[in-house]
XYZ file of C-alpha atoms in Angstrom:
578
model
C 104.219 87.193 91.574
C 103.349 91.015 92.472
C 99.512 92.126 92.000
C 99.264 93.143 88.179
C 97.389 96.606 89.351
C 100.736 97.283 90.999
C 102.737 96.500 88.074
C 100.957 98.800 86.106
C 101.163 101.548 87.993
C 104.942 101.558 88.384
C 105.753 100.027 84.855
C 107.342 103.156 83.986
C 109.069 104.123 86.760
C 113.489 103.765 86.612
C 115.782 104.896 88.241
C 119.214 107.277 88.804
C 122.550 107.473 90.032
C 123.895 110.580 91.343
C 123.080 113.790 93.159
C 126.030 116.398 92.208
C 124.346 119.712 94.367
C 121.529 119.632 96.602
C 119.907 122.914 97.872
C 123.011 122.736 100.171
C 125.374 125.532 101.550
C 128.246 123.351 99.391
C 130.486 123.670 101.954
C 133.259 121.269 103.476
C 132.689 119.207 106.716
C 133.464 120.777 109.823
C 135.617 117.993 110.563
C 138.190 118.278 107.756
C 139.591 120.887 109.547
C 142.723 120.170 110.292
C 143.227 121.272 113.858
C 139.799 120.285 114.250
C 140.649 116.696 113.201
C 142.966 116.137 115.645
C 140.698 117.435 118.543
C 138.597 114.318 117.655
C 141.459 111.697 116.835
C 142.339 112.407 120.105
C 138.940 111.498 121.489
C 136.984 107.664 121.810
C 136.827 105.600 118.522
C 134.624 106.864 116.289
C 131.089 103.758 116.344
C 130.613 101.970 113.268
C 127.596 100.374 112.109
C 128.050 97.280 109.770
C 125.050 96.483 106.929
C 124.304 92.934 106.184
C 125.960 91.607 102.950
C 123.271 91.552 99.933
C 121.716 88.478 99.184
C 122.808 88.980 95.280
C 120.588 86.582 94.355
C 117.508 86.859 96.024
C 118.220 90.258 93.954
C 119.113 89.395 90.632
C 115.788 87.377 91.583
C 113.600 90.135 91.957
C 115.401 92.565 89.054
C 114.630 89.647 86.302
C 111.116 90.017 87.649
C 111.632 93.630 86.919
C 112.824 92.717 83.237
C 110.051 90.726 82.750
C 107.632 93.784 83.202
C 109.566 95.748 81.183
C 111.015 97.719 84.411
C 114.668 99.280 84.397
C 115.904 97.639 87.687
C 116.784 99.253 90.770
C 120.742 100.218 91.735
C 120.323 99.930 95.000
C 119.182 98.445 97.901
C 116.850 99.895 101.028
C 118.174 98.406 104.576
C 115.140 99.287 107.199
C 117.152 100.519 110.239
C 116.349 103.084 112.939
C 119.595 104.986 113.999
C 119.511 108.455 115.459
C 121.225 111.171 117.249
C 120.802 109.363 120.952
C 121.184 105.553 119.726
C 123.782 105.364 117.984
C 126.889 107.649 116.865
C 128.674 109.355 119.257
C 129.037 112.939 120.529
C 132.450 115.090 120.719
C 132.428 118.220 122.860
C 134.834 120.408 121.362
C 137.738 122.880 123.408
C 135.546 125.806 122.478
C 132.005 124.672 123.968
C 130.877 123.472 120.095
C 129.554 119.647 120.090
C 129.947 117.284 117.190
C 128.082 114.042 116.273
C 129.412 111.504 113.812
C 128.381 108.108 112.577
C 130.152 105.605 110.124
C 128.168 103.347 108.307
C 129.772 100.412 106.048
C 128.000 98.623 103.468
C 129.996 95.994 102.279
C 130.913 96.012 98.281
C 128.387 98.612 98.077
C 129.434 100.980 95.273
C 127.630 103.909 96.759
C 125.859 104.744 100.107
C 122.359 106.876 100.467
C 120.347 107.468 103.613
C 116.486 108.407 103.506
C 115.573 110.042 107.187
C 111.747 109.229 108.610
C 112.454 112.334 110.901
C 114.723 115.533 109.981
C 115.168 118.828 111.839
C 117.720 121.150 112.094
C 117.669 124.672 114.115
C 119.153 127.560 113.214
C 123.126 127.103 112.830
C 123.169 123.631 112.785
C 124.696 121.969 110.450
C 124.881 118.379 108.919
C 126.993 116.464 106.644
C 127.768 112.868 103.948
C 130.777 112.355 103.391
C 133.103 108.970 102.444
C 135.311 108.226 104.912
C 138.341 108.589 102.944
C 137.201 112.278 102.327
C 137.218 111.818 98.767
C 133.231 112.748 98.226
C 131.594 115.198 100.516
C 127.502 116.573 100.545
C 126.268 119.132 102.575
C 126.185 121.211 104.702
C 122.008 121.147 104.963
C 120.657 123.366 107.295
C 117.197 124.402 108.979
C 116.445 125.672 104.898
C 116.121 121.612 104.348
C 113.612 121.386 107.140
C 110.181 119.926 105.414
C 108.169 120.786 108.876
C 108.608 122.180 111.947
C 109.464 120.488 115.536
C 106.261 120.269 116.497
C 105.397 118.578 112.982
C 108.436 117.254 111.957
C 108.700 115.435 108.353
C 111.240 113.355 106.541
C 114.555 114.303 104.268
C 116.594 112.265 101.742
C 120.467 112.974 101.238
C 122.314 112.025 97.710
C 124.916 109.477 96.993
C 128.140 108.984 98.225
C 130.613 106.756 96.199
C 132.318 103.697 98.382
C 131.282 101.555 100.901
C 132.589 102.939 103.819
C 130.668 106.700 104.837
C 130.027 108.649 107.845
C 127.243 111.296 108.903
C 128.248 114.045 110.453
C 126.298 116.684 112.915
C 127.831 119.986 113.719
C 126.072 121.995 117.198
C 127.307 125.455 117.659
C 128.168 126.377 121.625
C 125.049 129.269 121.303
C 122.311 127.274 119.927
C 119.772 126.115 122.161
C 117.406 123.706 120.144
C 118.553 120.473 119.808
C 118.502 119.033 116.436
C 116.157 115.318 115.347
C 118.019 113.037 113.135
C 116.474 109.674 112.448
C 117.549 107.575 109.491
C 114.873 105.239 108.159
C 116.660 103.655 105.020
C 120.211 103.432 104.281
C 120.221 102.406 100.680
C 123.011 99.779 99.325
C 124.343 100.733 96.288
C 125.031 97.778 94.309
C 125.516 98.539 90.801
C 127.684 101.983 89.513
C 126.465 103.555 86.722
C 128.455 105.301 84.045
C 127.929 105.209 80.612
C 131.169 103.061 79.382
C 129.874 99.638 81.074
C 125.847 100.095 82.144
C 123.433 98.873 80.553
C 120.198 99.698 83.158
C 119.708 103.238 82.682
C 121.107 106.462 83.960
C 123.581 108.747 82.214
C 123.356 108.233 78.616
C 121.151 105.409 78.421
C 118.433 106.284 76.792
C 117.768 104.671 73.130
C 119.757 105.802 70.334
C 116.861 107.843 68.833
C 116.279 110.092 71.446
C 117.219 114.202 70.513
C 118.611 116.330 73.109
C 116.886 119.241 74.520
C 119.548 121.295 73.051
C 119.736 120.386 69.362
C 117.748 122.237 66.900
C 114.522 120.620 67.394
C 114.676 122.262 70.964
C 115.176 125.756 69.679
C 111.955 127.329 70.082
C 111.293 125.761 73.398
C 114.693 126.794 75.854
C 112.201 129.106 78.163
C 109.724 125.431 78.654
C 113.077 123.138 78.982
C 113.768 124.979 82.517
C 110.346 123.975 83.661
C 111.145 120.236 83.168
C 112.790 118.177 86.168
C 114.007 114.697 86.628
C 112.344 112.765 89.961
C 113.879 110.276 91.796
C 111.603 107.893 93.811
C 112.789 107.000 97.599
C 116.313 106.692 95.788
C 116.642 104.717 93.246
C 113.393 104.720 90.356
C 112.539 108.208 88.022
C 109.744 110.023 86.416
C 109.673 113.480 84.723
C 107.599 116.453 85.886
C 106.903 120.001 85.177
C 106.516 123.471 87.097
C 102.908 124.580 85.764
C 101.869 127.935 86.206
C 98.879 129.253 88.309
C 96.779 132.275 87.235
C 98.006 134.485 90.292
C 101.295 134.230 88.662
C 103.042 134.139 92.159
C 105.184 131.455 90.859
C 103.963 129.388 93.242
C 106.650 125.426 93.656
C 103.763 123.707 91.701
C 105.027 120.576 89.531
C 102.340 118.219 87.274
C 103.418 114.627 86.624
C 101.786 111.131 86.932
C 99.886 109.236 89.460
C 101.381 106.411 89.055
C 104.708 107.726 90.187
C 103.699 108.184 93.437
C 104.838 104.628 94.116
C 107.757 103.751 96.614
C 109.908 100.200 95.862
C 107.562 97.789 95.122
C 110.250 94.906 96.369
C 110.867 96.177 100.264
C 108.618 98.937 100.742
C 104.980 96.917 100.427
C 102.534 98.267 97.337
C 101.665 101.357 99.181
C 101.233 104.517 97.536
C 101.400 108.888 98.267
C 97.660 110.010 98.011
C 96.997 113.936 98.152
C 94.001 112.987 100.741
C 95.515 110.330 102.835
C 99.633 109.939 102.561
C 100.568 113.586 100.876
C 104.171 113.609 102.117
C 106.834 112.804 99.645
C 109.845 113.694 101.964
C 112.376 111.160 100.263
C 111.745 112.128 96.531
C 114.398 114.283 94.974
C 113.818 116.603 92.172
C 116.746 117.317 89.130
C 116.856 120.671 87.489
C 119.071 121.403 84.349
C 119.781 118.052 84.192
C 121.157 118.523 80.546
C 123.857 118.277 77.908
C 124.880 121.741 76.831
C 124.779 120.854 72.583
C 123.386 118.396 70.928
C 125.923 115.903 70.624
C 125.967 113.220 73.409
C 128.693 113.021 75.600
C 130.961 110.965 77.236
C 131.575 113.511 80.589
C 128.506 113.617 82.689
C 126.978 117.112 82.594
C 126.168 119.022 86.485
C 122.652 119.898 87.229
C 121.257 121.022 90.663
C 118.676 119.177 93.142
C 116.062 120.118 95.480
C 114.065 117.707 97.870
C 110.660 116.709 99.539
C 106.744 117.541 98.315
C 103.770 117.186 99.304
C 101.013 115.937 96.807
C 98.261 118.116 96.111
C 95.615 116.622 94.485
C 96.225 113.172 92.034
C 93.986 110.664 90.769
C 94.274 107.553 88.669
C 91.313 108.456 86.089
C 93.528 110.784 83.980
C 97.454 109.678 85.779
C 97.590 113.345 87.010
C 99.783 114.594 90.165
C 100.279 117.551 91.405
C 103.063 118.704 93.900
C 104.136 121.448 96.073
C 107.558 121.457 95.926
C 109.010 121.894 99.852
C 112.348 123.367 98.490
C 111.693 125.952 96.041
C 113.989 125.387 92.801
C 113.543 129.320 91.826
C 115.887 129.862 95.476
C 118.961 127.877 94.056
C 121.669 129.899 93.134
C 122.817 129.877 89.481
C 119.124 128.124 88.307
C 116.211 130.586 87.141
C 113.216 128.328 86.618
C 110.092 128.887 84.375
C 106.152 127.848 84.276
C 104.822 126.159 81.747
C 101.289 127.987 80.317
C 98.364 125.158 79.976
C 95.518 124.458 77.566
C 92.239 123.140 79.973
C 90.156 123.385 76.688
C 89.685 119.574 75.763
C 91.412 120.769 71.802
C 94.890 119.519 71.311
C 95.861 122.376 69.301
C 98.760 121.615 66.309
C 101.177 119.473 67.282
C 104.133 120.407 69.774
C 106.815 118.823 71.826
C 107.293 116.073 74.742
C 110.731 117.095 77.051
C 111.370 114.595 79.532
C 113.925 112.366 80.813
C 114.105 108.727 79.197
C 115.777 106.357 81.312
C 117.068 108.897 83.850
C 119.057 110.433 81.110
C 119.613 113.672 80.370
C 116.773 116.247 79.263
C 115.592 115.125 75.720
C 112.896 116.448 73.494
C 110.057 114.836 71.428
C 108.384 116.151 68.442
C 104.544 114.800 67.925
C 104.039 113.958 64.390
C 100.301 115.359 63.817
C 97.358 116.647 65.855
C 96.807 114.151 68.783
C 93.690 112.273 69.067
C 91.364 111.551 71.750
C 92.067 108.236 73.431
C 91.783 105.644 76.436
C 94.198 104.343 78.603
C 91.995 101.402 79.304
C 88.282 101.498 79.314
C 87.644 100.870 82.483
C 90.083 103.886 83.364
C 87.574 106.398 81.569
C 86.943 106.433 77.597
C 88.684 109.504 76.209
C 90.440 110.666 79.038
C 93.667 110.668 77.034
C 95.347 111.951 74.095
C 97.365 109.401 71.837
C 100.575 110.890 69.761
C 102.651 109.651 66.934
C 106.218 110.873 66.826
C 108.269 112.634 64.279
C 111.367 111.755 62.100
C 113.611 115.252 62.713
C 117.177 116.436 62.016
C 118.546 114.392 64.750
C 116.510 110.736 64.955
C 113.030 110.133 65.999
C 112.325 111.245 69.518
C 109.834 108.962 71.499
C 109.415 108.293 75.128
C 110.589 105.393 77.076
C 110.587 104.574 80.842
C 111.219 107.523 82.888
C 109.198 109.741 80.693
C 106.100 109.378 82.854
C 104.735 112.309 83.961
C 106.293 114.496 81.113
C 104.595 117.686 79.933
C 102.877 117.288 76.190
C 102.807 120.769 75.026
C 101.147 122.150 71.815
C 102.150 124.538 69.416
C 101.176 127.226 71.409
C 103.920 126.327 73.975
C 100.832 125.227 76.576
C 100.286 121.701 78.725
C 97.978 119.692 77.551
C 98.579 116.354 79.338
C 101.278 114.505 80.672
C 102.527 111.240 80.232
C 100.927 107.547 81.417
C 102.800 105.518 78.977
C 103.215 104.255 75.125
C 102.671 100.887 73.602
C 106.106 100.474 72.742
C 109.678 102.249 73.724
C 111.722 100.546 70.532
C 112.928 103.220 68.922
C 113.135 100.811 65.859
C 109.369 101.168 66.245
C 108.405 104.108 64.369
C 104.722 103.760 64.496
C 104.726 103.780 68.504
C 102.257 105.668 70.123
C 102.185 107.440 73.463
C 99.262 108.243 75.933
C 98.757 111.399 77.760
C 96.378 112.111 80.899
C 94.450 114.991 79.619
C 94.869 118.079 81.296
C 91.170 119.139 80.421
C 89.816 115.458 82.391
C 92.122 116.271 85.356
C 91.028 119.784 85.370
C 87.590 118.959 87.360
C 86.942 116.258 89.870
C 85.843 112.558 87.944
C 84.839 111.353 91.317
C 81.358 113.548 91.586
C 82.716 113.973 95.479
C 83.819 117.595 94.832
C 86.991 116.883 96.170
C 89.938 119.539 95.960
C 92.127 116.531 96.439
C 91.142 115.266 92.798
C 91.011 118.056 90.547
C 93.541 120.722 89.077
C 91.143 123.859 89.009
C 91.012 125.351 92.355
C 95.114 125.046 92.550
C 96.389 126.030 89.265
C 93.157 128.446 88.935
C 92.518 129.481 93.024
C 91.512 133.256 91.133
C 88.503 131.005 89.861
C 88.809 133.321 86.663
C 87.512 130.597 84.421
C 90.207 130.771 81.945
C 90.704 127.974 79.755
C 94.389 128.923 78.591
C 97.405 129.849 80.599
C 100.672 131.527 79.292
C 103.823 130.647 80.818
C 105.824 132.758 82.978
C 109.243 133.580 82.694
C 111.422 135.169 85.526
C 113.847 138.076 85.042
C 116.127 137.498 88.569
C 118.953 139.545 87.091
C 120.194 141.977 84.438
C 118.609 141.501 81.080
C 117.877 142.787 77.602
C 115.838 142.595 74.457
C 117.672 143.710 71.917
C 115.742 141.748 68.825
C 112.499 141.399 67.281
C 110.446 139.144 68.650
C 107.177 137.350 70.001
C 106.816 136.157 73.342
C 104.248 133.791 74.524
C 105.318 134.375 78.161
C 103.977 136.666 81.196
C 107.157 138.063 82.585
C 107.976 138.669 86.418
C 110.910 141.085 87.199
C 112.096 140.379 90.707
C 113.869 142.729 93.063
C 116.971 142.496 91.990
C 116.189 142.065 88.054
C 116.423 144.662 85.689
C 114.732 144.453 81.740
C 115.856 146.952 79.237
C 113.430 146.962 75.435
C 115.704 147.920 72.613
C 113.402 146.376 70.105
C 109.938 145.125 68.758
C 108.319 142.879 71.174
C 104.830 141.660 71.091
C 103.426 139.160 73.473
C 100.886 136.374 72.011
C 97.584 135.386 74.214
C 96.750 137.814 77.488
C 100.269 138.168 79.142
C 101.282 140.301 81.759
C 104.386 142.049 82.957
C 104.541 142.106 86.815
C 107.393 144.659 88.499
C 108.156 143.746 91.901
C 109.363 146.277 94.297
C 113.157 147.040 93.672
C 112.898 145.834 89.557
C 112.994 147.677 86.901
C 111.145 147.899 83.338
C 113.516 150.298 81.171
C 111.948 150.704 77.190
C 114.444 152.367 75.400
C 113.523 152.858 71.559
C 111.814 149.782 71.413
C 107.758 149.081 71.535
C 106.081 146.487 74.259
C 102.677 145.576 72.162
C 99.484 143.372 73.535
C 100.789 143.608 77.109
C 99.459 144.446 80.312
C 101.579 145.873 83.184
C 101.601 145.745 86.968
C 104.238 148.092 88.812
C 104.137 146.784 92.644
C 105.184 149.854 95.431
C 108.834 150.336 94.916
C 109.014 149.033 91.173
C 110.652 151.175 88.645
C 108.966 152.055 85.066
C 111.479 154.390 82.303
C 110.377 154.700 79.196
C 113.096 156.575 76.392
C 113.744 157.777 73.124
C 110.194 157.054 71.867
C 109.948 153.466 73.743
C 106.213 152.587 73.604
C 103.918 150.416 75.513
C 101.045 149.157 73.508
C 98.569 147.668 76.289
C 96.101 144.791 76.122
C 93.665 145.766 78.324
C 95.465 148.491 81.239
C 97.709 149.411 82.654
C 98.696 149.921 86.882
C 101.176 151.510 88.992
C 100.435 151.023 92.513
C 101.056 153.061 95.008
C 104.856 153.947 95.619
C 105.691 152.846 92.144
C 108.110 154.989 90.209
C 107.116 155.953 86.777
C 109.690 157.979 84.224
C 108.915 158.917 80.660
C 111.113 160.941 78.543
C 109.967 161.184 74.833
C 108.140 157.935 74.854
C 104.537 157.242 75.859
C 101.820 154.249 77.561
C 98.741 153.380 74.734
């Protein structure tokens, strides 16, 4: 029988089944070429390395254990190997000077194949490749942007599913690049069970209880700029928690993502009860990240929706007192291409505020959303943990069932009225969504805020990241990105700063005023354009380059100033700054 600490801190950990597009150039192996194909047909047989067969039931063994404790069990499982670009594999030199390395790796009856690399490192042009062997399901290509370190300091990686049994790795080495690339696979993870929502019943696609509202139904209506902060994690392959982009008061949109301490736990089964700590084990190399994992309405569906990926963090600062964790994303989600993210404002005050939302992922499922039935209340998670260091919530009866939060949740943003964080998620007392009274427990953000450890520690304590400014505020507005062509064309109140980027343009046509102290930032190359409409209870910041019109009596109504720095372009015709 495991330790019971351990239990607890991964009772609410699941897992997931598919990555559909990494932060990836989405590109087709170098091999599938055709002429290229026979250049290496033509060469030695390509090495294959064999897994053992699973002992199913030493591991229908361990997953009743897992039912027992109320945890969703795993889909796969983690083989401990050591295979890399010198010991195994083998190398093709190609009629124009370019080298090739390939590896096939069978897992028998497996129903999908995932690796998870101690040691990844890629120069400049190289590029690597997953792919099944019968071609069928292809990832990659990843490329030095996937690097986590660099050669001197090299870190870990983590590469999606393939479907089958039978899959090969692939390394492509142009003739002109001089650096030679590190490749060492650590885990090759065993697929055993397929999800898909006409015959599973462990989680993943579409499993979440019956209750549950989607993100896009009307309940979610009011809260599409926070649903784009909210991402799915997957745990060294194969358990989930939810976590959130939070923003920081430099508003430099900075890869920072809040969820709970006690996901920070590898497989408890083959991976020993060892856990990431910001101060002593900070790298989380093999955790993946899900963005927009969501169904476009609010009717479930029976086709899987698409949703992006990014991989690898490093923790922060965590600690167990409140559940907190926070992480520095290594690939930035705001750099994938057809994704814009946003950061969720925060409340540090210790006052819940009216009663607001949950979004998180139940079950690995798709994005769902939560709506707390009255003003939380100060609570415990267990004395000995800290007495009110939590809030408790009740959940709501709405158009479209009674959204609560089940396994997978963890970590999940609780936001107020006022669109802010206020805590995220430890865990309930019950996830029966025949349970109606069922209460939740959130890590508050005010506890997490300063160090409980009287060490002073910026390992264990949200202040000097989210607030390195030191400004002392004690609420945060969100921040929404503009990356591309926009406009406002309706009445309407924001509760968001707003960053234009280079290459993003925002055009007023209408009333807009801004609740709380919100900014508008202009980077160099974007471009603020009021036409006939009025900005009120705003401040704005035009970097060098950025581009300010103001027409047909637009107004700017300003908070408390406003700044155009040098090399900033400001144009007013018939319209004015107050």
């Amino acid at each position: 029988m495991r330790d019971i600490k351990t239990i607890i801190l991964i009772a609410f950990l699941c897992f997931f089944s598919n990555v559909k597009a990494q932060l990836s150039t989405n590109e087709k192996p170098v091999s599938f070429d055709s002429k290229m194909e026979l250049t290496i047909i033509s060469k030695s047989a390509l090495p294959v390395v064999t897994m053992p067969r699973l002992n199913m039931s030493e591991i229908e063994k361990e997953d009743k254990e897992d039912e027992e404790y109320d945890m969703p069990p795993r889909f796969g499982y983690s083989h401990i190997v050591d295979y890399n670009l010198d010991n195994s594999g083998v190398w093709y030199e190609l009629p124009n000077g370019d080298k090739l390395w390939q590896l096939n790796v069978i897992c028998p009856g497996a129903m999908s194949v995932n690796f998870c690399y101690n040691k990844f490192w890629l120069p400049e042009g190289g590029k690597f490749f997953v792919y099944s062997k019968d071609k069928k399901h292809s990832i990659g290509a990843f490329t030095s942007r996937n690097n986590k370190g660099s050669k001197d300091n090299i870190r870990g990686f983590a590469t999606g599913l393939v479907y089958g049994s039978d899959v090969v790795l692939e390394y492509y080495h142009p003739k002109g690049v001089t650096a030679e690339a590190i490749i060492s696979i650590e885990y090759i993870v065993h697929g055993y069970r397929y999800i898909n929502v006409a015959d599973s019943v462990y989680g993943g696609f579409g499993q979440s209880g019956p209750c549950m509202v989607n993100v896009n139904c009307s309940e979610g209506q009011n809260w599409q700029n926070e649903k784009k902060a909210v991402a799915m994690i997957v745990v060294e392959g194969n358990r989930c928690c939810t976590g959130s982009l939070i923003n920081t008061t430099d508003l430099e949109q900075k890869p920072y993502l809040l969820t709970a301490d006690h996901c920070l736990g590898p497989d408890a089964h083959q991976q020993g009860n060892f856990f990431y700590d910001a101060e002593s084990s900070p790298n989380l190399d093999s955790y993946t990240f899900y963005w927009n994992y969501e169904t476009p309405g609010c009717d479930n569906v029976n086709i899987e929706p698409g949703y992006f990926s990014t991989s690898g963090a490093t923790v922060i600062a965590n600690y167990m007192y409140s559940d907190f964790a926070l992480l520095r994303l290594s690939e930035d989600p705001k750099d994938i291409s057809g994704y814009t993210p946003y950061y969720l404002g925060w409340d540090r005050s210790g006052q819940p505020g009216s009663p607001g939302v949950c979004i998180h992922h139940p079950k690995g499922d798709v994005k769902k959303i939560s709506t707390v039935l009255s003003t939380p209340t100060s609570s415990s998670w267990y004395e000995s943990w800290g007495l009110n260091s939590h809030w408790e919530v009740g959940w709501k009866t709405t158009s479209h069932g009674h959204g609560m939060t089940q396994p997978g949740s963890s970590g999940s943003p609780l936001l107020n009225a006022m669109h802010r964080v206020i805590g995220q998620l430890h865990g309930s007392n019950s996830d029966d969504c025949n349970n109606h009274s069922a209460t939740s427990f959130y890590g508050k953000l005010s506890t997490s805020w300063i160090d409980q450890t009287n060490s002073n520690s910026i390992y264990r304590r949200l202040n000097c990241w989210l607030d390195s400014l030191n400004t002392g505020q004690t609420t945060m507005e969100g921040l929404l990105i503009i990356p591309t062509t926009q406009t406002m064309n309706s009445s309407q109140q924001l509760r968001s700063n707003i960053r234009i980027t280079s290459n993003g343009q925002l055009t007023v046509q209408s009333n807009v005023s801004f609740n709380g102290n919100c900014r508008i930032i202009v980077e160099s190359g974007g471009q603020l354009i009021v036409n006939a409409g009025t900005l009120s209870n705003v401040d704005v910041l035009l970097k060098p380059g950025a581009y300010l019109q103001i027409l047909n009596g637009g107004i700017i109504y300003t908070h408390s100033g406003f700044k155009a720095q040098e090399g900033a372009i400001v144009d007013i015709q018939y319209g004015q700054i107050l």
